[in-house]
Amino acid sequence: MAFGPAAMGYDRAITIFSPDGSLYQVDYAFEAVKKGWTTLGVKTKNAVVILGEKKKASQLLDVDSIEKVFLLDDHVGCSFAGLASDGRILIDYARNSSLQHRLVYDEPISIDYLTKLISDVKQMYTQHGGVRPFGVALIVGGVDRGVTKLYMTEPSGQFMPYQAVAIGQGGYNATDYLEKNYKEDLSVEETILLGLNALKASQKPGEKLGPANVEIGFATKDGQFRKMTIDERASYLQKI
Amino acid sequence: MAFGPAAMGYDRAITIFSPDGSLYQVDYAFEAVKKGWTTLGVKTKNAVVILGEKKKASQLLDVDSIEKVFLLDDHVGCSFAGLASDGRILIDYARNSSLQHRLVYDEPISIDYLTKLISDVKQMYTQHGGVRPFGVALIVGGVDRGVTKLYMTEPSGQFMPYQAVAIGQGGYNATDYLEKNYKEDLSVEETILLGLNALKASQKPGEKLGPANVEIGFATKDGQFRKMTIDERASYLQKI
Amino acid sequence: MAFGPAAMGYDRAITIFSPDGSLYQVDYAFEAVKKGWTTLGVKTKNAVVILGEKKKASQLLDVDSIEKVFLLDDHVGCSFAGLASDGRILIDYARNSSLQHRLVYDEPISIDYLTKLISDVKQMYTQHGGVRPFGVALIVGGVDRGVTKLYMTEPSGQFMPYQAVAIGQGGYNATDYLEKNYKEDLSVEETILLGLNALKASQKPGEKLGPANVEIGFATKDGQFRKMTIDERASYLQKI
Amino acid sequence: MAFGPAAMGYDRAITIFSPDGSLYQVDYAFEAVKKGWTTLGVKTKNAVVILGEKKKASQLLDVDSIEKVFLLDDHVGCSFAGLASDGRILIDYARNSSLQHRLVYDEPISIDYLTKLISDVKQMYTQHGGVRPFGVALIVGGVDRGVTKLYMTEPSGQFMPYQAVAIGQGGYNATDYLEKNYKEDLSVEETILLGLNALKASQKPGEKLGPANVEIGFATKDGQFRKMTIDERASYLQKI
Amino acid sequence: MAFGPAAMGYDRAITIFSPDGSLYQVDYAFEAVKKGWTTLGVKTKNAVVILGEKKKASQLLDVDSIEKVFLLDDHVGCSFAGLASDGRILIDYARNSSLQHRLVYDEPISIDYLTKLISDVKQMYTQHGGVRPFGVALIVGGVDRGVTKLYMTEPSGQFMPYQAVAIGQGGYNATDYLEKNYKEDLSVEETILLGLNALKASQKPGEKLGPANVEIGFATKDGQFRKMTIDERASYLQKI
Amino acid sequence: MAFGPAAMGYDRAITIFSPDGSLYQVDYAFEAVKKGWTTLGVKTKNAVVILGEKKKASQLLDVDSIEKVFLLDDHVGCSFAGLASDGRILIDYARNSSLQHRLVYDEPISIDYLTKLISDVKQMYTQHGGVRPFGVALIVGGVDRGVTKLYMTEPSGQFMPYQAVAIGQGGYNATDYLEKNYKEDLSVEETILLGLNALKASQKPGEKLGPANVEIGFATKDGQFRKMTIDERASYLQKI
Amino acid sequence: MAFGPAAMGYDRAITIFSPDGSLYQVDYAFEAVKKGWTTLGVKTKNAVVILGEKKKASQLLDVDSIEKVFLLDDHVGCSFAGLASDGRILIDYARNSSLQHRLVYDEPISIDYLTKLISDVKQMYTQHGGVRPFGVALIVGGVDRGVTKLYMTEPSGQFMPYQAVAIGQGGYNATDYLEKNYKEDLSVEETILLGLNALKASQKPGEKLGPANVEIGFATKDGQFRKMTIDERASYLQKI
């Protein structure tokens, strides 16, 4: 930073444009995402799977009690990378929005609309003073009336649909694996195994995936998003 | 920036005038527009067409699910270049305004007035503290009581009527093509093809327009703005 | 700027006084006015005329659809130079104020009072924090109970009555022409032709006035302010 | 400014104290007063007169339509030097306050109290953040229950009673003339002529006082403050 | 200021602590007090007297109409040194508070409590952002149920009881005189003469106290605070 | 700080992102935690224990009256390290939230949810302007429907479940001891003794644990969180 | 300050954390406490005594009328060191809180709770923008249901129970004396004499304690907090 001419102060004020049209605070918030635990999602014709890795950062951390994949509603789940406390706030907001939608319209919220609601909150925090952007990216996925959906929302409030997407520390390696192995017509089991293999590919030498340090949520055509038990996770891990 | 005397700090504060009467934050917001995906509009006597290019920025991006041309009401559509999350906020606002107009006055909103409403929001964000300007330019077009309309709204809140206009990365080349080939009395099909050819002219060497990475919306004298199916897009692309 | 001792930071904060009693932000806002398209007004015993030039800044700009002279009420019109989006906000405000005056008092608003209302808004934006001054000057003119009126309002909120006044890029040359040729007892037609000749005198070498790139509004003793059709403009242009 | 140690930043923040107990923003606001058109007031036993000079700053300025001496109520008038738009705001406030006083108490507002009300608004703008001081000084005068009154209110909100006071560009010279020639028991006509002579003494070489570029208001024992017609002004000017 | 290390910026922000626990803005506000016209108070067993000097700063200043000693209620008066407009605001507040006290409790406000009310307002302006401290010190005095009271309130909001106190330009010399000559059991007349002599002692060579440029208010055991007429002042001045 | 290029101002503004995605104000708040008195918690199958050390910082400090372990509700307690006044605010909030939960739902609040409520307040203070983060970390523990729970909430608003956790001055050494000696199936007494031994291990040479300078709270399967008397503490201290 | 690298700007902004987790504004507020007049409290089994020294800072200061020990309610008193006006605000708040408690619950407020209320206000002024911390420390003491209580509240909002505590200019020496001579089971008279001796020990050479420049308040088992008359003070002073 000390020698580059580009950032001369534009990155120190509350979210304003730099001369090249960037919002530095938003870019920096993305750096917080890149430092988070790896998490990824895969969408095929038959299933959506969301996986998150949990690292035993400290030996006495009760990793079992940490949640990394979250149910937002019966048919939709999510995971995130970045500032955990920021993520929690957005997940609360998403759950409340889903619940209210059911109460008001007597039907589940569409995943497109739910993702948009989360992203609108994020956008607001990049345009108005007195706040900082959310330092978190969410992967939102599920099945809407039989159609699989997968989105990633950025700190800017932009969200994009993906066939597969990986974020966090191992995001680069996991994406590389996914790009080489993704096929649209995988079976449910193949979809889950693709996700697990991508997560494995993202690990650093010496790290090991076990049923205790991965969380898996998935939805199939039937429309239910559910999280695997530790036994199910162990069973899938044996197949990779 | 580091050596020019002109910008000495005027561009770092929330939207204020520089000694030459410029609003640097507004100028910088336009830089965000110039980095967006190319989008363009063409207005002739017989039709208005709005086209937007979608780039497969990442291999696993589900480009099919991305929307680039948006219906604002039955008779009017738009596209944008710049910050996608900012654009989404304005499109939501435009749709709500159109809907309310129908509810209150029982007739469609005029395209002039709708464009003014969007632009008034933009202006407010350039004159009041605690916010940043919108980093997005919108192309708004449609048919009003049989008359074709086409506007481009800038981050400053200024909007201008155009016969044809192109913005984003390829805006310079597309504009060049349009200036050389525009005629006011083209048929509907010729209007669409002019737009597609201009988009093609804006591409970098090696890029290729396919039905999957372009969106096309158009309105004819009958007053309906509608988006083409992928088959219609493929059919038109074969003619250029 | 880099070497002058005068401005040492006084021009960078929100509208405050410099040691010599100037408000730099207001002065800079006037620079935006000086960069606008030339516009001018002439007031004689028999008529008030307001003219604005429209430049075809881009070849595909639909200049015909751009408005440069605006009706504020039946008896009063205006034009402006400076930031178009700022001007639009003030014109909306003036139209609403005129309308409300008719509703409440059942008579047209006086041009003096309407100009004061516009200027009061401008003043407020130079004295309170969190906003920037309006970067626009308005020429307001019309006929009040048989008396011709012409005002120019500055970004500071100051307004002055003029016999003739010209602002924008060509303001200096147009003013020079007006000072040499102005007489108070011109006929309606002579008043209009004086305005057109002044506008012509303000043009740069190579520029040409045509019916398509000038707008003319005028009011005579009968008290109606109206805008000329393109045919009327063409007819007047032939006489100069 | 560039070399003096005294002002080191104390004059750049919103109205705060400098180490010597000054409020620089208030001092600078007074500089704006010193650049205004000369205006002055004279109070004798028999009359109060307020005069303001109007300069034909531009050849086409309609000086006749500019007001420089203002009626605040039947018995009290004022003039100002400094930022015209700031002065207008305070005059509006004074007129409304006078009117409300009549409505509530069914008697004219006292000139002391009216001057205090104006000055309280000014004080508030020197002590609270987010605003700048008023860049204008008002001379307020009239006759209260048979007693002549004359005050000058400063940008700080301080007001003082004067026998005679002159402000603006020619304030120094006019004051000098007044100090040498003031007597308390002048007749009404002598009071007016003293004021006119002081204004004349404040002019620069080459300037000339005519009935068109001076405004005169005065009040006598009968308690009515009224402005002279151009003929009256011409008649008085012939006597000096 | 330019060379001392102590103040390095702590005096430029809105009222915050410096490393040595000072509030510089409050200290600077006291400098404004030191530049004011000399004013003083004396409290003995039999009387309280408050005197203020009025300087004919300009030859045409109507010194007679300037008030320097103020009645706050029947039994209490005050004077001040510092920013006159700030003082006026606090005096208004004190008068209103006294009046409300009478209305609500049907008895005069105690002088202790009134002084506390004034000081609480001052304190608030030293602890909350967006305002500056009051640049004025008030001397408040009177007789409460037969007991003489005298307080001085500082810009910080601190107030102290005094036997005698002098502030403003001549405060140092007047205090010196008072310390040497104060006795607690002076008669009413002796108390007044002590005050006048102290004021005289504070004057610069060449200055002269006359009945026109001093104001005197006093209260005796009977509890009434009243201001002397010019004749009374003249009579006392002859005795010193 | 003085020489590293990394922090160039990002740590001086209200909580914003640095280029590497950090929130410096939050990191600095954690430094306040590290300077606090050592406190720790241990969770086994059979019990949760929370211990806090009280240092006799000054000889006359009435250490007996200082509380270091706090009951939040019947079944849940907490301790903290960092700014004591910040901790008190959050404990008040937690107690009120527990009480309201009982009133509204007629059942005890879950420890997960209570910890989330505390952490949501903390998060809010890291994302909105005009406030600073809480400089305190809380250890929250108890028994929920027979299941032992232990959380530590950070200044960022992040909270994590732990088997054992230690914070404050001796946090590093205590954690080291806990990592080497923790077992999940300790008895209630063994759990308490593990905590006490860890606290002892965290002490500096020369320091000594006595019943007067340690506070111990614990909960067993029966679900009651209670604090030990000084005699109980003495009795346990004899066993280590 | 000028040469140390530690403070590089962290102390100039509104209360934020420095890299080592300090709140400089709070530390600086404590400096104001250290400059105040010495005040101290002693708590034994039988009594609580609070003493404050009053210095005759100026010869004409009416020291007798200055209050240094304050009754907050029948059973509780306090004294303070630091900014007197800040102290007054908190004492008012404490008195109102005590009164309201009596009105609502029909019993005296507990001293613990009253101290917490005062401290909560202080904490709020260290965490929210737009204000500065209170520059004052309070010693609060009394007897609650037969138990003696003594607290000192710091500018940070932290409060601690003490057996004896001394603050202000002579705080260091007084504390030293108290540490050497404090015993828990002193009689009421011995407690008072210990306090007086500690105050004496804190004086500078040449200073002398007299009944006029010390204030003493105390409470015994009977629960009444009362201030000594000057005769009582004189009587106790003769015993030391």
Coordinates of C-alpha atoms in Angstrom, one line a residue, chain B residues 15-95:
Chain B
T15 CA -20.0 15.0 -3.4
I16 CA -18.8 18.6 -3.4
F17 CA -17.8 21.0 -6.2
S18 CA -14.2 21.2 -7.4
P19 CA -12.9 24.7 -8.4
D20 CA -13.9 24.0 -12.0
G21 CA -17.4 23.2 -11.1
S22 CA -17.2 19.4 -11.4
L23 CA -18.6 16.8 -9.0
Y24 CA -15.8 14.2 -8.9
Q25 CA -17.7 11.6 -7.1
V26 CA -20.3 11.7 -9.9
D27 CA -17.5 11.5 -12.5
Y28 CA -16.0 8.5 -10.7
A29 CA -19.3 6.8 -10.5
F30 CA -19.4 7.0 -14.3
E31 CA -16.1 5.1 -14.4
A32 CA -18.0 2.2 -12.8
V33 CA -20.5 2.4 -15.7
K34 CA -17.6 2.2 -18.2
K35 CA -16.4 -1.1 -16.7
G36 CA -19.8 -2.8 -17.0
W37 CA -21.0 -5.3 -19.6
T38 CA -21.8 -3.6 -22.9
T39 CA -25.5 -2.7 -23.3
L40 CA -27.2 -0.6 -26.0
G41 CA -30.5 0.7 -27.2
V42 CA -31.8 1.7 -30.7
K43 CA -34.9 3.7 -31.4
T44 CA -36.4 4.0 -34.9
K45 CA -39.8 5.0 -36.2
N46 CA -41.0 1.5 -36.0
A47 CA -39.3 -0.1 -33.0
V48 CA -37.2 0.3 -29.9
V49 CA -34.7 -2.5 -29.1
I50 CA -32.6 -2.9 -26.0
L51 CA -29.7 -5.5 -26.0
G52 CA -27.4 -6.5 -23.2
E53 CA -24.4 -8.8 -23.4
K54 CA -23.8 -11.4 -20.7
K55 CA -20.2 -12.5 -20.3
K56 CA -19.4 -15.9 -18.8
A57 CA -17.0 -14.3 -16.3
S58 CA -16.5 -17.6 -14.6
Q59 CA -16.9 -21.0 -16.2
L60 CA -19.5 -22.2 -13.7
L61 CA -21.5 -19.0 -13.7
D62 CA -25.1 -20.0 -14.7
V63 CA -25.3 -17.3 -17.4
D64 CA -28.8 -18.5 -18.5
S65 CA -30.2 -17.5 -15.2
I66 CA -28.8 -14.0 -15.3
E67 CA -31.2 -11.3 -16.4
K68 CA -29.7 -8.3 -18.4
V69 CA -32.8 -6.8 -20.0
F70 CA -35.6 -6.0 -17.6
L71 CA -39.3 -5.4 -18.0
L72 CA -40.4 -2.3 -16.0
D73 CA -44.0 -2.4 -17.2
D74 CA -45.9 -3.9 -20.1
H75 CA -44.8 -1.2 -22.5
V76 CA -41.3 -0.3 -21.2
G77 CA -38.0 -2.2 -20.5
C78 CA -34.5 -1.3 -19.5
S79 CA -30.9 -2.5 -19.2
F80 CA -28.0 -1.1 -17.4
A81 CA -24.2 -1.0 -17.1
G82 CA -22.3 -0.5 -13.9
L83 CA -22.8 -1.8 -10.3
A84 CA -25.4 -4.6 -10.6
S85 CA -26.6 -4.1 -7.1
D86 CA -27.2 -0.4 -7.6
G87 CA -29.0 -1.2 -10.8
R88 CA -31.3 -3.6 -9.1
I89 CA -32.4 -1.0 -6.5
L90 CA -33.4 1.4 -9.3
I91 CA -35.2 -1.2 -11.3
D92 CA -37.2 -2.2 -8.2
Y93 CA -38.0 1.4 -7.7
A94 CA -39.1 1.8 -11.3
R95 CA -41.3 -1.2 -11.2

